[in-house]
């Protein structure tokens, strides 16, 4: 079945409260919704979210890449040739990983709908239920503690604590949160490249000596500095995870070969799509390194697509897909969150219906 048209549209959703990391402060999210229309009326939907400080992609750049680069290469092609379509997307230009990811998500949504299966089943997944974490944004210590306690009351057994803005305050915040939530809650810390290698070792060593039982520390040092990642990993007992350091399968292979980290964080907007995300998970699995799947501060089918991949790939062991919980309202009438539990729809595709949720029409 041929692709008849591809329609991008820019959208914005405000957040319930500011989201603050060591890299940026966010008060709303922007994304490009991508609709792929087949000749028989089947429609696939994907979203591409800009995160300039990580991917370098802007909203306008994503929209332009979809309109002027990707769409002309894909319109008129057969949706059944999904692997070839993915190769076309990846070879179309350098970078633009968010646009590539959003386009591939839309294509897979359409393809799975043609086959009348949910996306996770298309990849061999058996379960449609996942356990999510909750992210605690950087704030005053009292506020972060309150947010963490509220998350636990909602049923979350894993908290991801943002850090990296103030080295002196990071220890205090994590210690205060641990004291309030108790020993059984899993705490993950994300420094978003905020520390030097020696700061990272000193901070993590302090947590270990204090018995704070940190489950893992994500991207403690600059993304480009793999030697420093390995330096930290080799000197602490707490597992270290790469995030901004791993966009591509090639980077994943390098990290695995160096034994630079203990975990990899996969995000579709970094990887450039579903196939490359799966390849990263495969490489990590071959090297004995487990993966977490996360997302940018985004909405739409990007988060759902990531959840489907997590449900299908055996090497994705942790889930960090709470971004929709930050949205004021939602572009989903019924996003599949029940506290910390994500229950994926058994509907064909990703489980998002553009007509039902947006009131939009064909163009």
Short mmCIF file of C-alpha atoms in Angstrom, two decimals:
data_model
loop_
_atom_site.label_atom_id
_atom_site.label_comp_id
_atom_site.label_asym_id
_atom_site.label_seq_id
_atom_site.Cartn_x
_atom_site.Cartn_y
_atom_site.Cartn_z
CA UNK A 1 0.00 0.00 0.00
CA UNK A 2 1.50 3.32 -1.10
CA UNK A 3 2.06 6.39 1.04
CA UNK A 4 -0.25 9.08 -0.35
CA UNK A 5 0.63 12.08 1.79
CA UNK A 6 2.64 13.21 4.82
CA UNK A 7 1.38 16.13 6.92
CA UNK A 8 3.43 17.80 9.68
CA UNK A 9 1.93 20.28 12.13
CA UNK A 10 3.53 22.20 15.02
CA UNK A 11 1.91 22.05 18.45
CA UNK A 12 2.57 23.37 21.97
CA UNK A 13 1.38 22.12 25.37
CA UNK A 14 2.11 23.97 28.66
CA UNK A 15 3.51 22.10 31.66
CA UNK A 16 1.80 21.90 35.04
CA UNK A 17 4.98 23.34 36.60
CA UNK A 18 8.51 24.17 35.36
CA UNK A 19 10.81 21.24 34.62
CA UNK A 20 14.40 22.07 35.60
CA UNK A 21 17.58 20.10 34.91
CA UNK A 22 21.28 20.94 34.81
CA UNK A 23 20.82 21.75 31.11
CA UNK A 24 17.59 23.76 30.86
CA UNK A 25 14.32 25.02 32.31
CA UNK A 26 11.12 24.07 30.47
CA UNK A 27 7.65 25.58 30.95
CA UNK A 28 5.96 24.09 27.87
CA UNK A 29 6.70 21.47 25.26
CA UNK A 30 6.72 21.89 21.51
CA UNK A 31 6.50 19.08 19.01
CA UNK A 32 5.79 18.35 15.38
CA UNK A 33 2.94 15.90 14.82
CA UNK A 34 3.51 13.86 11.67
CA UNK A 35 0.59 12.17 9.92
CA UNK A 36 1.29 9.53 7.27
CA UNK A 37 -1.72 8.85 5.03
CA UNK A 38 -1.90 5.68 2.93
CA UNK A 39 -3.90 5.27 -0.27
CA UNK A 40 -6.60 3.21 1.46
CA UNK A 41 -7.13 5.84 4.18
CA UNK A 42 -5.00 4.19 6.86
CA UNK A 43 -3.26 6.82 8.94
CA UNK A 44 -0.09 6.60 10.99
CA UNK A 45 0.86 9.24 13.55
CA UNK A 46 4.24 10.14 15.00
CA UNK A 47 5.66 13.04 16.99
CA UNK A 48 9.07 14.69 16.92
CA UNK A 49 10.13 16.81 19.89
CA UNK A 50 12.95 19.39 19.80
CA UNK A 51 15.57 19.47 22.56
CA UNK A 52 18.14 21.94 21.27
CA UNK A 53 20.60 21.47 24.15
CA UNK A 54 20.77 17.70 23.54
CA UNK A 55 19.89 16.86 19.93
CA UNK A 56 20.39 20.29 18.38
CA UNK A 57 16.95 20.01 16.77
CA UNK A 58 14.57 22.98 16.79
CA UNK A 59 10.84 22.96 16.10
CA UNK A 60 11.29 24.83 12.83
CA UNK A 61 14.18 22.59 11.82
CA UNK A 62 12.15 19.45 12.42
CA UNK A 63 9.20 20.75 10.43
CA UNK A 64 11.48 21.77 7.57
CA UNK A 65 13.26 18.41 7.52
CA UNK A 66 9.93 16.56 7.37
CA UNK A 67 8.55 18.79 4.61
CA UNK A 68 11.57 19.33 2.39
CA UNK A 69 13.82 16.31 2.94
CA UNK A 70 11.94 13.27 4.22
CA UNK A 71 8.46 13.55 2.68
CA UNK A 72 9.63 13.81 -0.96
CA UNK A 73 11.67 10.63 -0.47
CA UNK A 74 8.80 8.65 1.04
CA UNK A 75 5.56 9.69 -0.69
CA UNK A 76 4.64 7.10 -3.30
CA UNK A 77 6.62 4.32 -1.61
CA UNK A 78 5.10 1.06 -0.31
CA UNK A 79 4.50 0.96 3.46
CA UNK A 80 5.25 -2.78 3.48
CA UNK A 81 8.89 -1.95 2.67
CA UNK A 82 9.34 -0.59 6.19
CA UNK A 83 13.01 -1.55 6.55
CA UNK A 84 13.89 0.09 3.24
CA UNK A 85 11.91 3.18 4.23
CA UNK A 86 13.89 3.37 7.46
CA UNK A 87 17.16 3.17 5.55
CA UNK A 88 15.98 5.98 3.29
CA UNK A 89 15.23 8.11 6.34
CA UNK A 90 18.60 7.45 7.97
CA UNK A 91 20.56 8.15 4.79
CA UNK A 92 18.58 11.27 3.86
CA UNK A 93 20.70 13.77 5.81
CA UNK A 94 23.15 14.20 8.66
CA UNK A 95 21.67 14.68 12.13
CA UNK A 96 17.99 15.62 12.41
CA UNK A 97 17.44 12.62 14.68
CA UNK A 98 14.15 13.95 16.06
CA UNK A 99 12.60 14.43 12.61
CA UNK A 100 13.81 10.98 11.58
CA UNK A 101 12.37 9.42 14.72
CA UNK A 102 8.99 11.10 14.39
CA UNK A 103 8.72 10.04 10.76
CA UNK A 104 9.67 6.44 11.47
CA UNK A 105 7.19 6.27 14.35
CA UNK A 106 4.41 7.42 12.02
CA UNK A 107 5.42 4.85 9.41
CA UNK A 108 5.46 2.02 11.96
CA UNK A 109 2.08 3.11 13.29
CA UNK A 110 0.62 2.90 9.78
CA UNK A 111 2.37 -0.41 9.08
CA UNK A 112 1.15 -2.06 12.29
CA UNK A 113 -2.38 -0.82 11.57
CA UNK A 114 -2.22 -2.45 8.13
CA UNK A 115 -1.23 -5.71 9.82
CA UNK A 116 -3.93 -5.20 12.49
CA UNK A 117 -1.55 -5.68 15.44
CA UNK A 118 -0.35 -3.39 18.24
CA UNK A 119 3.24 -2.26 17.76
CA UNK A 120 4.66 -4.23 20.70
CA UNK A 121 3.27 -7.45 19.21
CA UNK A 122 4.76 -6.58 15.82
CA UNK A 123 8.17 -6.82 17.52
CA UNK A 124 7.32 -10.01 19.40
CA UNK A 125 6.37 -8.52 22.75
CA UNK A 126 4.02 -10.47 25.01
CA UNK A 127 3.12 -8.05 27.80
CA UNK A 128 1.40 -4.69 27.47
CA UNK A 129 2.04 -3.60 31.06
CA UNK A 130 5.10 -1.62 32.20
CA UNK A 131 6.22 -0.05 35.49
CA UNK A 132 7.25 3.59 35.16
CA UNK A 133 9.33 5.90 37.35
CA UNK A 134 8.66 9.51 38.39
CA UNK A 135 11.13 12.33 37.74
CA UNK A 136 11.82 14.93 40.43
CA UNK A 137 12.86 18.26 38.88
CA UNK A 138 15.59 20.43 40.42
CA UNK A 139 14.18 22.80 43.02
CA UNK A 140 14.67 23.84 46.62
CA UNK A 141 15.37 20.83 48.83
CA UNK A 142 12.04 21.04 50.67
CA UNK A 143 10.13 21.17 47.39
CA UNK A 144 12.02 18.20 45.95
CA UNK A 145 11.38 16.17 49.10
CA UNK A 146 7.67 17.02 48.93
CA UNK A 147 7.50 16.03 45.24
CA UNK A 148 9.25 12.74 46.00
CA UNK A 149 6.88 11.91 48.85
CA UNK A 150 3.88 12.73 46.66
CA UNK A 151 5.24 10.39 43.99
CA UNK A 152 5.57 7.55 46.46
CA UNK A 153 2.02 8.15 47.70
CA UNK A 154 0.84 7.78 44.08
CA UNK A 155 2.40 4.33 43.99
CA UNK A 156 5.76 5.00 42.33
CA UNK A 157 8.49 2.66 43.58
CA UNK A 158 11.24 4.34 41.53
CA UNK A 159 12.21 8.02 41.55
CA UNK A 160 14.58 9.75 39.14
CA UNK A 161 16.12 12.77 40.87
CA UNK A 162 17.57 15.57 38.76
CA UNK A 163 20.92 16.95 39.94
CA UNK A 164 24.05 18.65 38.59
CA UNK A 165 23.30 22.37 39.05
CA UNK A 166 24.97 22.79 42.44
CA UNK A 167 27.49 20.22 43.59
CA UNK A 168 27.23 21.29 47.23
CA UNK A 169 23.44 20.91 47.28
CA UNK A 170 23.18 17.62 45.39
CA UNK A 171 24.26 15.49 48.37
CA UNK A 172 21.91 17.32 50.72
CA UNK A 173 18.92 16.91 48.41
CA UNK A 174 19.44 13.21 47.77
CA UNK A 175 20.02 12.48 51.46
CA UNK A 176 16.88 14.38 52.46
CA UNK A 177 14.79 12.52 49.87
CA UNK A 178 16.11 9.13 50.98
CA UNK A 179 15.33 9.90 54.62
CA UNK A 180 11.72 10.78 53.75
CA UNK A 181 10.85 8.02 51.27
CA UNK A 182 12.55 5.22 53.19
CA UNK A 183 14.94 2.44 52.13
CA UNK A 184 12.66 0.49 49.79
CA UNK A 185 12.13 3.14 47.10
CA UNK A 186 14.53 2.95 44.16
CA UNK A 187 16.38 6.26 43.67
CA UNK A 188 18.09 7.07 40.38
CA UNK A 189 20.08 10.29 40.05
CA UNK A 190 20.49 12.16 36.74
CA UNK A 191 23.26 14.78 36.70
CA UNK A 192 22.73 15.71 33.02
CA UNK A 193 26.50 16.19 32.49
CA UNK A 194 26.69 18.54 35.49
CA UNK A 195 29.83 17.27 37.23
CA UNK A 196 33.51 16.82 36.53
CA UNK A 197 34.83 13.29 36.84
CA UNK A 198 36.39 13.97 40.26
CA UNK A 199 33.27 15.71 41.54
CA UNK A 200 31.23 12.72 40.41
CA UNK A 201 33.45 10.24 42.22
CA UNK A 202 33.46 12.36 45.39
CA UNK A 203 29.68 12.83 45.40
CA UNK A 204 28.82 9.21 44.63
CA UNK A 205 31.40 7.93 47.12
CA UNK A 206 29.77 10.14 49.75
CA UNK A 207 26.36 8.67 49.01
CA UNK A 208 27.78 5.16 49.24
CA UNK A 209 29.46 5.87 52.59
CA UNK A 210 26.21 7.41 53.86
CA UNK A 211 24.33 4.24 52.89
CA UNK A 212 21.87 6.10 50.65
CA UNK A 213 21.55 3.10 48.31
CA UNK A 214 21.43 4.95 44.98
CA UNK A 215 20.29 2.57 42.26
CA UNK A 216 22.23 4.29 39.47
CA UNK A 217 23.70 7.64 38.41
CA UNK A 218 22.94 8.88 34.91
CA UNK A 219 25.35 10.89 32.73
CA UNK A 220 27.50 12.38 35.51
CA UNK A 221 29.99 14.03 33.12
CA UNK A 222 30.09 15.72 29.71
CA UNK A 223 28.57 13.66 26.89
CA UNK A 224 31.69 13.76 24.70
CA UNK A 225 34.04 12.63 27.49
CA UNK A 226 33.85 8.86 27.40
CA UNK A 227 37.19 8.55 29.20
CA UNK A 228 35.74 10.43 32.17
CA UNK A 229 32.63 8.24 32.11
CA UNK A 230 34.88 5.21 32.39
CA UNK A 231 36.93 6.95 35.10
CA UNK A 232 33.80 7.34 37.23
CA UNK A 233 32.46 3.86 36.48
CA UNK A 234 35.75 2.24 37.48
CA UNK A 235 35.95 4.09 40.81
CA UNK A 236 32.48 3.72 42.32
CA UNK A 237 30.24 0.79 43.17
CA UNK A 238 27.04 2.57 42.11
CA UNK A 239 26.08 1.69 38.51
CA UNK A 240 26.70 4.48 35.97
CA UNK A 241 24.40 5.08 33.00
CA UNK A 242 25.12 6.86 29.71
CA UNK A 243 22.39 9.07 28.24
CA UNK A 244 23.63 12.04 26.21
CA UNK A 245 26.73 9.98 25.33
CA UNK A 246 24.73 7.45 23.32
CA UNK A 247 22.77 8.51 20.25
CA UNK A 248 23.76 5.86 17.72
CA UNK A 249 24.49 2.13 17.56
CA UNK A 250 28.11 3.03 16.83
CA UNK A 251 28.35 5.04 20.05
CA UNK A 252 26.68 2.20 21.94
CA UNK A 253 29.28 -0.21 20.59
CA UNK A 254 32.11 2.09 21.66
CA UNK A 255 30.72 2.41 25.18
CA UNK A 256 30.27 -1.35 25.44
CA UNK A 257 33.77 -2.09 24.15
CA UNK A 258 35.31 0.43 26.56
CA UNK A 259 33.22 -0.90 29.47
CA UNK A 260 32.70 2.80 30.13
CA UNK A 261 29.27 2.42 31.77
CA UNK A 262 26.99 -0.13 33.38
CA UNK A 263 23.73 0.96 31.70
CA UNK A 264 22.58 2.71 28.51
CA UNK A 265 19.59 5.05 28.27
CA UNK A 266 17.83 4.80 24.91
CA UNK A 267 15.63 7.62 23.60
CA UNK A 268 13.96 7.57 20.21
CA UNK A 269 14.62 11.27 19.62
CA UNK A 270 18.35 10.66 20.09
CA UNK A 271 18.52 7.37 18.21
CA UNK A 272 16.64 8.63 15.17
CA UNK A 273 13.87 6.09 15.28
CA UNK A 274 12.67 2.65 16.29
CA UNK A 275 15.06 0.48 14.29
CA UNK A 276 18.15 2.25 15.62
CA UNK A 277 16.81 2.16 19.17
CA UNK A 278 16.37 -1.61 18.84
CA UNK A 279 19.89 -1.91 17.42
CA UNK A 280 21.31 -0.07 20.44
CA UNK A 281 19.47 -2.43 22.78
CA UNK A 282 20.78 -5.42 20.79
CA UNK A 283 24.39 -4.19 20.99
CA UNK A 284 24.11 -3.55 24.71
CA UNK A 285 22.57 -6.99 25.25
CA UNK A 286 25.42 -8.65 23.38
CA UNK A 287 27.86 -6.85 25.67
CA UNK A 288 25.99 -7.73 28.85
CA UNK A 289 24.84 -4.16 29.51
CA UNK A 290 21.14 -3.57 30.32
CA UNK A 291 19.17 -0.59 29.04
CA UNK A 292 16.61 1.88 30.25
CA UNK A 293 14.25 3.55 27.80
CA UNK A 294 13.38 7.18 28.33
CA UNK A 295 12.10 10.19 26.48
CA UNK A 296 12.74 13.87 26.16
CA UNK A 297 10.21 16.24 27.73
CA UNK A 298 7.70 15.32 25.05
CA UNK A 299 4.20 14.14 24.36
CA UNK A 300 2.37 12.29 21.66
CA UNK A 301 3.22 9.03 20.05
CA UNK A 302 6.94 9.37 20.78
CA UNK A 303 6.37 8.34 24.39
CA UNK A 304 3.90 5.62 23.41
CA UNK A 305 6.26 4.26 20.75
CA UNK A 306 9.05 4.06 23.31
CA UNK A 307 6.73 2.14 25.65
CA UNK A 308 5.92 -0.35 22.89
CA UNK A 309 9.64 -0.93 22.29
CA UNK A 310 10.19 -1.46 26.01
CA UNK A 311 7.40 -4.04 26.03
CA UNK A 312 9.05 -5.91 23.17
CA UNK A 313 12.81 -5.85 23.82
CA UNK A 314 14.14 -8.16 26.56
CA UNK A 315 17.18 -5.98 27.30
CA UNK A 316 15.15 -2.90 28.28
CA UNK A 317 14.99 -3.34 32.03
CA UNK A 318 13.91 0.08 33.31
CA UNK A 319 11.27 2.57 32.14
CA UNK A 320 11.55 6.37 32.36
CA UNK A 321 8.53 7.60 30.43
CA UNK A 322 6.74 9.97 32.80
CA UNK A 323 6.92 13.09 30.60
CA UNK A 324 3.13 13.13 29.90
CA UNK A 325 2.48 13.44 33.65
CA UNK A 326 3.98 16.94 33.46
CA UNK A 327 1.51 18.17 30.86
CA UNK A 328 -1.32 20.59 31.55
CA UNK A 329 -4.11 18.73 29.85
CA UNK A 330 -3.00 16.21 27.26
CA UNK A 331 -3.18 15.44 23.58
CA UNK A 332 -4.53 12.07 24.73
CA UNK A 333 -8.03 11.80 26.13
CA UNK A 334 -6.98 8.64 27.91
CA UNK A 335 -3.19 8.35 28.09
CA UNK A 336 -2.47 4.80 29.31
CA UNK A 337 -1.09 5.76 32.75
CA UNK A 338 -2.50 4.33 35.96
CA UNK A 339 -0.14 5.74 38.57
CA UNK A 340 3.21 4.09 37.88
CA UNK A 341 1.69 1.52 35.54
CA UNK A 342 1.57 1.97 31.76
CA UNK A 343 -1.02 -0.25 30.08
CA UNK A 344 -0.56 -0.26 26.32
CA UNK A 345 -3.62 -0.46 24.12
CA UNK A 346 -4.37 -3.65 22.24
CA UNK A 347 -5.54 -1.53 19.31
CA UNK A 348 -3.55 -1.85 16.08
CA UNK A 349 -0.51 0.41 15.80
CA UNK A 350 0.69 2.60 18.64
CA UNK A 351 -2.79 3.06 20.04
CA UNK A 352 -3.23 6.74 19.23
CA UNK A 353 -6.15 7.87 17.06
CA UNK A 354 -5.58 11.34 15.59
CA UNK A 355 -9.22 11.79 14.57
CA UNK A 356 -10.52 10.70 17.99
CA UNK A 357 -8.08 12.71 20.10
CA UNK A 358 -7.56 15.87 18.05
CA UNK A 359 -10.74 16.29 16.11
CA UNK A 360 -8.60 16.75 13.04
CA UNK A 361 -9.45 15.81 9.54
CA UNK A 362 -7.65 14.50 6.50
CA UNK A 363 -5.76 16.91 4.31
#
